[in-house]
Each structure stands twice: as C-alpha cells, then as structure tokens.
mmCIF file of C-alpha atoms and ligand atoms in Angstrom:
data_model
loop_
_atom_site.group_PDB
_atom_site.id
_atom_site.type_symbol
_atom_site.label_atom_id
_atom_site.label_comp_id
_atom_site.label_asym_id
_atom_site.label_seq_id
_atom_site.Cartn_x
_atom_site.Cartn_y
_atom_site.Cartn_z
ATOM 1 C CA MET A 202 0.000 0.000 0.000
ATOM 2 C CA GLY A 203 1.420 3.382 -1.029
ATOM 3 C CA LYS A 204 2.008 6.205 1.379
ATOM 4 C CA THR A 205 -0.827 8.281 -0.020
ATOM 5 C CA GLU A 206 -3.335 5.487 0.502
ATOM 6 C CA LYS A 207 -2.132 5.048 4.046
ATOM 7 C CA LEU A 208 -2.679 8.736 4.760
ATOM 8 C CA LYS A 209 -6.133 8.566 3.287
ATOM 9 C CA GLU A 210 -6.973 5.824 5.716
ATOM 10 C CA LEU A 211 -5.892 7.865 8.701
ATOM 11 C CA PHE A 212 -7.592 11.102 7.775
ATOM 12 C CA CYS A 213 -11.151 11.746 6.736
ATOM 13 C CA ALA A 214 -13.742 14.410 6.022
ATOM 14 C CA PHE A 215 -13.056 16.236 9.247
ATOM 15 C CA CYS A 216 -9.531 16.706 8.058
ATOM 16 C CA SER A 217 -9.451 19.790 5.879
ATOM 17 C CA GLY A 218 -5.889 19.042 4.786
ATOM 18 C CA SER A 219 -6.942 17.538 1.487
ATOM 19 C CA THR A 220 -9.716 20.013 0.800
ATOM 20 C CA PRO A 221 -8.899 22.379 -2.043
ATOM 21 C CA ALA A 222 -9.459 25.981 -1.041
ATOM 22 C CA PRO A 223 -11.952 27.482 -3.487
ATOM 23 C CA VAL A 224 -11.596 31.181 -4.129
ATOM 24 C CA LYS A 225 -14.044 33.343 -2.273
ATOM 25 C CA THR A 226 -15.724 35.771 -4.640
ATOM 26 C CA GLU A 227 -18.718 37.249 -2.826
ATOM 27 C CA PRO A 228 -19.064 39.171 0.445
ATOM 28 C CA GLU A 229 -19.273 36.885 3.446
ATOM 29 C CA LEU A 230 -22.727 36.159 4.860
ATOM 30 C CA PRO A 231 -23.305 36.793 8.575
ATOM 31 C CA LEU A 232 -22.707 33.544 10.494
ATOM 32 C CA LYS A 233 -26.345 33.110 11.477
ATOM 33 C CA GLU A 234 -27.529 33.333 7.877
ATOM 34 C CA MET A 235 -24.805 30.996 6.733
ATOM 35 C CA VAL A 236 -25.922 28.413 9.314
ATOM 36 C CA ARG A 237 -29.572 28.770 8.312
ATOM 37 C CA LYS A 238 -28.652 28.131 4.706
ATOM 38 C CA LEU A 239 -26.386 25.192 5.590
ATOM 39 C CA GLU A 240 -29.227 23.666 7.602
ATOM 40 C CA SER A 241 -31.453 23.742 4.528
ATOM 41 C CA PHE A 242 -29.281 21.338 2.502
ATOM 42 C CA ASP A 243 -30.352 17.700 2.357
ATOM 43 C CA GLU A 244 -28.460 14.415 2.193
ATOM 44 C CA GLU A 245 -28.236 14.508 -1.567
ATOM 45 C CA ASP A 246 -26.803 18.049 -1.581
ATOM 46 C CA TRP A 247 -24.080 17.070 0.879
ATOM 47 C CA GLY A 248 -23.472 13.874 -1.033
ATOM 48 C CA LEU A 249 -22.729 15.907 -4.165
ATOM 49 C CA TYR A 250 -20.389 18.064 -2.082
ATOM 50 C CA ALA A 251 -18.610 14.877 -0.951
ATOM 51 C CA PHE A 252 -18.353 13.635 -4.552
ATOM 52 C CA ASN A 253 -16.875 16.998 -5.527
ATOM 53 C CA ARG A 254 -13.712 16.040 -3.614
ATOM 54 C CA GLU A 255 -13.729 12.392 -4.749
ATOM 55 C CA PRO A 256 -10.796 11.483 -7.034
ATOM 56 C CA LEU A 257 -12.949 8.940 -8.923
ATOM 57 C CA SER A 258 -15.863 11.352 -9.351
ATOM 58 C CA GLY A 259 -15.379 11.708 -13.126
ATOM 59 C CA LYS A 260 -16.201 8.029 -13.640
ATOM 60 C CA PHE A 261 -19.835 8.427 -12.614
ATOM 61 C CA SER A 262 -22.954 9.937 -14.132
ATOM 62 C CA ALA A 263 -25.229 12.206 -12.095
ATOM 63 C CA GLY A 264 -27.695 9.330 -11.757
ATOM 64 C CA GLN A 265 -25.026 6.942 -10.488
ATOM 65 C CA LYS A 266 -23.856 9.508 -7.945
ATOM 66 C CA ARG A 267 -27.413 9.951 -6.657
ATOM 67 C CA GLN A 268 -27.735 6.207 -6.222
ATOM 68 C CA TYR A 269 -24.385 5.921 -4.426
ATOM 69 C CA ILE A 270 -25.354 8.812 -2.134
ATOM 70 C CA ARG A 271 -28.642 7.167 -1.207
ATOM 71 C CA LYS A 272 -27.024 3.810 -0.508
ATOM 72 C CA ALA A 273 -24.189 5.339 1.537
ATOM 73 C CA ASN A 274 -26.709 7.240 3.676
ATOM 74 C CA ASP A 275 -28.771 4.076 4.158
ATOM 75 C CA CYS A 276 -25.610 2.219 5.140
ATOM 76 C CA GLY A 277 -24.680 4.799 7.794
ATOM 77 C CA LYS A 278 -28.172 4.790 9.292
ATOM 78 C CA GLU A 279 -28.505 1.018 9.282
ATOM 79 C CA TRP A 280 -25.164 0.548 11.034
ATOM 80 C CA ALA A 281 -26.021 3.204 13.629
ATOM 81 C CA GLU A 282 -29.047 1.099 14.601
ATOM 82 C CA ARG A 283 -27.078 -2.150 14.551
ATOM 83 C CA ILE A 284 -24.348 -0.702 16.766
ATOM 84 C CA ALA A 285 -26.842 0.938 19.180
ATOM 85 C CA GLU A 286 -28.576 -2.407 19.530
ATOM 86 C CA GLU A 287 -25.385 -4.399 19.934
ATOM 87 C CA TYR A 288 -23.935 -2.145 22.645
ATOM 88 C CA HIS A 289 -27.239 -1.088 24.247
ATOM 89 C CA THR A 290 -26.400 2.608 24.077
ATOM 90 C CA ARG A 291 -26.367 5.518 21.647
ATOM 91 C CA ARG A 292 -23.630 7.374 23.517
ATOM 92 C CA PRO A 293 -20.471 7.438 21.392
ATOM 93 C CA GLY A 294 -18.178 7.463 24.450
ATOM 94 C CA GLU A 295 -19.764 4.279 25.822
ATOM 95 C CA ILE A 296 -19.715 2.597 22.427
ATOM 96 C CA ALA A 297 -16.001 3.403 22.030
ATOM 97 C CA ALA A 298 -15.269 1.909 25.463
ATOM 98 C CA LYS A 299 -17.278 -1.224 24.697
ATOM 99 C CA MET A 300 -15.518 -1.593 21.337
ATOM 100 C CA GLY A 301 -12.168 -1.362 23.103
ATOM 101 C CA ILE A 302 -11.253 1.876 21.365
ATOM 102 C CA ARG A 303 -9.047 4.433 23.114
ATOM 103 C CA VAL A 304 -10.171 8.031 22.749
ATOM 104 C CA GLU A 305 -7.329 10.544 22.970
ATOM 105 C CA THR A 306 -7.954 14.266 23.358
ATOM 106 C CA PRO A 307 -4.813 16.312 22.746
ATOM 107 C CA ALA A 308 -5.252 20.018 21.963
ATOM 108 C CA VAL A 309 -3.649 19.967 18.513
ATOM 109 C CA PRO A 310 -1.979 17.464 16.193
ATOM 110 C CA VAL A 311 1.736 16.869 16.617
ATOM 111 C CA GLY A 312 3.459 19.163 14.150
ATOM 112 C CA GLY A 313 0.489 21.479 14.378
ATOM 113 C CA GLU A 314 0.497 22.689 10.771
ATOM 114 C CA LEU A 315 -2.393 20.753 9.338
ATOM 115 C CA VAL A 316 -5.817 21.774 10.588
ATOM 116 C CA LEU A 317 -7.245 18.481 11.691
ATOM 117 C CA PHE A 318 -10.309 17.903 13.810
ATOM 118 C CA ALA A 319 -10.424 14.202 14.487
ATOM 119 C CA GLN A 320 -8.983 10.949 13.238
ATOM 120 C CA PHE A 321 -9.261 7.212 13.504
ATOM 121 C CA VAL A 322 -5.995 5.319 13.616
ATOM 122 C CA GLN A 323 -6.221 1.593 13.045
ATOM 123 C CA PRO A 324 -6.911 -0.576 14.841
ATOM 124 C CA ASP A 325 -8.209 0.953 18.041
ATOM 125 C CA GLU A 326 -7.519 4.649 18.557
ATOM 126 C CA ILE A 327 -9.581 7.753 17.926
ATOM 127 C CA THR A 328 -8.224 11.239 18.475
ATOM 128 C CA ILE A 329 -10.392 14.314 18.915
ATOM 129 C CA PHE A 330 -8.452 17.580 18.949
ATOM 130 C CA THR A 331 -9.805 19.848 21.663
ATOM 131 C CA ASP A 332 -8.494 23.105 20.196
ATOM 132 C CA CYS A 333 -11.024 22.634 17.419
ATOM 133 C CA LEU A 334 -13.795 21.952 19.965
ATOM 134 C CA ASP A 335 -12.893 25.150 21.831
ATOM 135 C CA LYS A 336 -12.711 27.332 18.740
ATOM 136 C CA ALA A 337 -15.820 25.947 17.059
ATOM 137 C CA SER A 338 -17.962 25.931 20.201
ATOM 138 C CA SER A 339 -17.129 29.598 20.783
ATOM 139 C CA MET A 340 -19.289 30.262 17.683
ATOM 140 C CA GLU A 341 -22.313 28.447 19.173
ATOM 141 C CA LYS A 342 -24.122 31.505 20.479
ATOM 142 C CA GLU A 343 -23.474 33.791 17.530
ATOM 143 C CA SER A 344 -24.413 31.090 15.024
ATOM 144 C CA GLY A 345 -27.451 29.627 16.785
ATOM 145 C CA CYS A 346 -26.192 26.230 15.577
ATOM 146 C CA GLN A 347 -26.890 23.459 18.067
ATOM 147 C CA LEU A 348 -24.258 21.202 16.566
ATOM 148 C CA LEU A 349 -21.622 23.602 17.898
ATOM 149 C CA ASN A 350 -22.459 22.901 21.526
ATOM 150 C CA ARG A 351 -19.108 21.634 22.823
ATOM 151 C CA GLU A 352 -20.349 18.295 24.174
ATOM 152 C CA ARG A 353 -22.556 17.684 21.185
ATOM 153 C CA LEU A 354 -19.702 18.505 18.836
ATOM 154 C CA PHE A 355 -17.442 16.067 20.664
ATOM 155 C CA GLU A 356 -20.080 13.345 20.311
ATOM 156 C CA ILE A 357 -20.567 14.038 16.596
ATOM 157 C CA LEU A 358 -16.843 13.892 15.858
ATOM 158 C CA LEU A 359 -16.505 10.727 17.927
ATOM 159 C CA ALA A 360 -19.528 9.076 16.286
ATOM 160 C CA HIS A 361 -18.164 9.910 12.839
ATOM 161 C CA GLU A 362 -14.798 8.327 13.648
ATOM 162 C CA LEU A 363 -16.510 5.339 15.273
ATOM 163 C CA PHE A 364 -18.107 4.601 11.928
ATOM 164 C CA HIS A 365 -14.631 4.267 10.405
ATOM 165 C CA ALA A 366 -13.768 1.772 13.160
ATOM 166 C CA VAL A 367 -16.993 -0.129 12.405
ATOM 167 C CA GLU A 368 -16.057 -0.180 8.703
ATOM 168 C CA GLU A 369 -12.701 -1.644 9.575
ATOM 169 C CA ARG A 370 -14.230 -4.411 11.679
ATOM 170 C CA HIS A 371 -16.931 -5.303 9.179
ATOM 171 C CA GLU A 372 -15.111 -4.706 5.921
ATOM 172 C CA GLN A 373 -16.339 -7.964 4.397
ATOM 173 C CA GLU A 374 -19.972 -6.933 4.596
ATOM 174 C CA ILE A 375 -20.287 -3.160 4.982
ATOM 175 C CA TYR A 376 -21.494 -1.340 1.847
ATOM 176 C CA THR A 377 -18.837 1.394 1.893
ATOM 177 C CA ARG A 378 -16.129 -1.282 1.625
ATOM 178 C CA THR A 379 -17.807 -3.902 -0.544
ATOM 179 C CA GLU A 380 -18.956 -1.420 -3.193
ATOM 180 C CA LYS A 381 -16.100 -1.129 -5.673
ATOM 181 C CA VAL A 382 -15.450 0.408 -9.036
ATOM 182 C CA GLU A 383 -13.154 -1.091 -11.632
ATOM 183 C CA LEU A 384 -10.259 1.279 -12.397
ATOM 184 C CA TRP A 385 -8.835 -0.791 -15.235
ATOM 185 C CA ARG A 386 -9.198 -4.321 -16.507
ATOM 186 C CA LYS A 387 -5.966 -5.148 -18.341
ATOM 187 C CA PRO A 388 -3.690 -6.922 -17.747
ATOM 188 C CA PHE A 389 -5.625 -7.709 -14.583
ATOM 189 C CA SER A 390 -8.663 -6.238 -12.912
ATOM 190 C CA ASN A 391 -7.993 -3.462 -10.408
ATOM 191 C CA LYS A 392 -10.902 -2.439 -8.242
ATOM 192 C CA SER A 393 -11.099 0.386 -5.739
ATOM 193 C CA SER A 394 -13.620 1.392 -3.122
ATOM 194 C CA ILE A 395 -15.032 4.918 -3.392
ATOM 195 C CA ALA A 396 -13.599 7.013 -0.553
ATOM 196 C CA CYS A 397 -16.347 9.627 -0.365
ATOM 197 C CA LEU A 398 -18.989 6.958 0.319
ATOM 198 C CA SER A 399 -17.264 6.317 3.662
ATOM 199 C CA GLU A 400 -17.522 9.990 4.557
ATOM 200 C CA ILE A 401 -21.159 10.256 3.506
ATOM 201 C CA ALA A 402 -21.998 7.149 5.532
ATOM 202 C CA ALA A 403 -19.990 8.316 8.562
ATOM 203 C CA MET A 404 -22.018 11.538 8.677
ATOM 204 C CA ALA A 405 -25.295 9.630 8.309
ATOM 205 C CA PHE A 406 -24.166 7.249 11.068
ATOM 206 C CA ALA A 407 -23.481 10.162 13.439
ATOM 207 C CA ALA A 408 -26.795 11.843 12.599
ATOM 208 C CA GLN A 409 -28.804 8.654 13.119
ATOM 209 C CA LEU A 410 -27.017 7.594 16.297
ATOM 210 C CA LEU A 411 -27.448 11.012 17.910
ATOM 211 C CA GLY A 412 -30.881 11.831 16.475
ATOM 212 C CA LEU A 413 -29.717 15.005 14.723
ATOM 213 C CA THR A 414 -32.300 16.866 12.666
ATOM 214 C CA VAL A 415 -29.760 18.649 10.461
ATOM 215 C CA SER A 416 -26.794 17.187 8.590
ATOM 216 C CA PRO A 417 -23.538 17.131 10.533
ATOM 217 C CA TYR A 418 -21.908 17.620 7.135
ATOM 218 C CA MET A 419 -22.409 21.351 7.732
ATOM 219 C CA LEU A 420 -19.582 21.089 10.264
ATOM 220 C CA ASP A 421 -17.240 20.543 7.335
ATOM 221 C CA VAL A 422 -17.766 24.249 6.625
ATOM 222 C CA LEU A 423 -18.209 25.509 10.189
ATOM 223 C CA LEU A 424 -15.115 23.821 11.684
ATOM 224 C CA VAL A 425 -12.977 25.254 8.914
ATOM 225 C CA ARG A 426 -14.510 28.652 9.647
ATOM 226 C CA ALA A 427 -13.188 28.467 13.197
ATOM 227 C CA TYR A 428 -9.702 28.612 11.667
ATOM 228 C CA ASP A 429 -10.010 30.272 8.291
ATOM 229 C CA ARG A 430 -13.057 32.372 7.389
ATOM 230 C CA ASN A 431 -11.981 32.870 3.809
ATOM 231 C CA MET A 432 -11.616 29.179 3.171
ATOM 232 C CA ALA A 433 -14.939 28.440 4.876
ATOM 233 C CA ALA A 434 -16.621 31.071 2.704
ATOM 234 C CA GLY A 435 -15.213 29.247 -0.307
ATOM 235 C CA LEU A 436 -16.604 25.904 0.878
ATOM 236 C CA PHE A 437 -19.948 27.571 1.588
ATOM 237 C CA GLU A 438 -20.083 28.929 -1.959
ATOM 238 C CA GLU A 439 -19.214 25.502 -3.260
ATOM 239 C CA ILE A 440 -22.152 23.731 -1.564
ATOM 240 C CA CYS A 441 -24.486 26.577 -2.598
ATOM 241 C CA ARG A 442 -23.304 26.337 -6.213
ATOM 242 C CA LEU A 443 -23.662 22.539 -6.309
ATOM 243 C CA THR A 444 -27.206 22.795 -4.968
ATOM 244 C CA GLU A 445 -28.133 25.458 -7.507
ATOM 245 C CA GLU A 446 -26.695 23.342 -10.330
ATOM 246 C CA LYS A 447 -28.692 20.377 -9.096
ATOM 247 C CA MET A 448 -31.900 22.410 -9.105
ATOM 248 C CA ARG A 449 -31.160 23.543 -12.663
ATOM 249 C CA GLY A 450 -30.694 19.870 -13.542
ATOM 250 C CA GLN A 451 -27.036 20.140 -14.577
HETATM 251 ZN ZN1 ZN B 124 -14.327 10.445 8.124
#
C-alpha cells in the first residue's frame, strides 16, 4: 500500500488538509444566515459536495452519484441502529469503550500545521483535537447552531470516527467497503472502493445515532470557519453552487 493510501486511511472528512481551497468571490454572509442556509441542505446536496472532492468522481454519471449517495446514507443509518442495539447505548463514548477503542484528546496534532479535527488510527484509537472543539464551540451563540455545543460537537466527531472503526471491523460486509469500481481491466482487474462513500456514511451514522435533525456535514464548513473564514466562505459557496446546479438539472 502506497504512502498516499495510508494517509487517506488515517484522515477523513473532518480533516481539511486535502480540501482544495476554493476562491471566495462574494461578500461573506453573517454567520447566522450561513448556518440557516447550511441547515437547509439535504443528504443529496451534501453527497454531491462529498463527490466533488472524490478522485474517482469523473467516472460516474449524475444518476449513479445519486444512487451511491442514497445507498451510503442508508448504510450509515442502518449501522447506527445495529451498533446501538449491539452495545445497548447511543452514547459514542460508551460505544467506544465497549468496542475497546481508546479516545485521545490532545489540543492539537503533533506538528500542528495541518488543521485536523479528528482521526481514527487503526486498529483501536480515535483522536479528537480539543483546540477545534474550543474554537468551534465559541461560535455556538453567535451562530445559533446546536451542533456547535461543545459536548454535542465532541459526540458528533466521535460518532463519525466510530463509523470508520466499524467499517474496519466489518469490511467484508459493509457497503462502503464492498462497493467497488473497476479502475482498469488489463492486464488484470484493479478495483477500488469509493472514498467519499465512507464519509457520507460516517455523517449519516453520526446523525442517526445522535438523532440530529440537520446534517452534521455542515460542520465541514463551520469547523474550517473556526480557523479560516476565507476558506470556509469558499466551501460555503461551493455547496451553494452545487445545490443550484442540481436544481437547474445540470
Ligand atoms: Zn471520516
């Protein structure tokens, strides 16, 4: 396995390191209005946003993407219920303990350069960086966004990473791992899983487990905003643009 693939396994959607920074072109919306707009996007909108940073995205038609998005969301929800039933709790901290997963909470990543919010490291460690919790939760009041409550935010990040641990332990049967696309056929078949399906499913898992009424995918924009408003404004424009294109049927 190459180094790049290894990195991809360690980091995920809550890592903004691999997110291209779109150029901000319009005046920034007040935080409250931005949150209201982010709350209005549905699973399919966020799925398209996830596909927009998927290296294999060009291989799929709009119809195929919609189908993948629906199945990945179903997968996340179904596994949230399976895990809640198996461990008799919906609390991510208790589930982690029962799964034998260590949860580390340093302030920032070692090295400190890359803005990173949380990560799952195989086989049994999840790290949640508390500097990000502090910075993002300080926007709770101004934004009116309930997901930014510090404890809630911790649970969402933990639930998201728990899904990656669940994927690892059930890779033979879980949709996000069994669904593969053929990259090339000759001289031998080479198949790859589709990375963004894991992220879509991890968000759906967190939402289902915690009974959220809005998509935690909006944190992808809001957590970045806690560090870099310009970059967050770019991501915000991106999801708005994708949704508008969808409505125009492009
Ligand atoms: Zn992830």
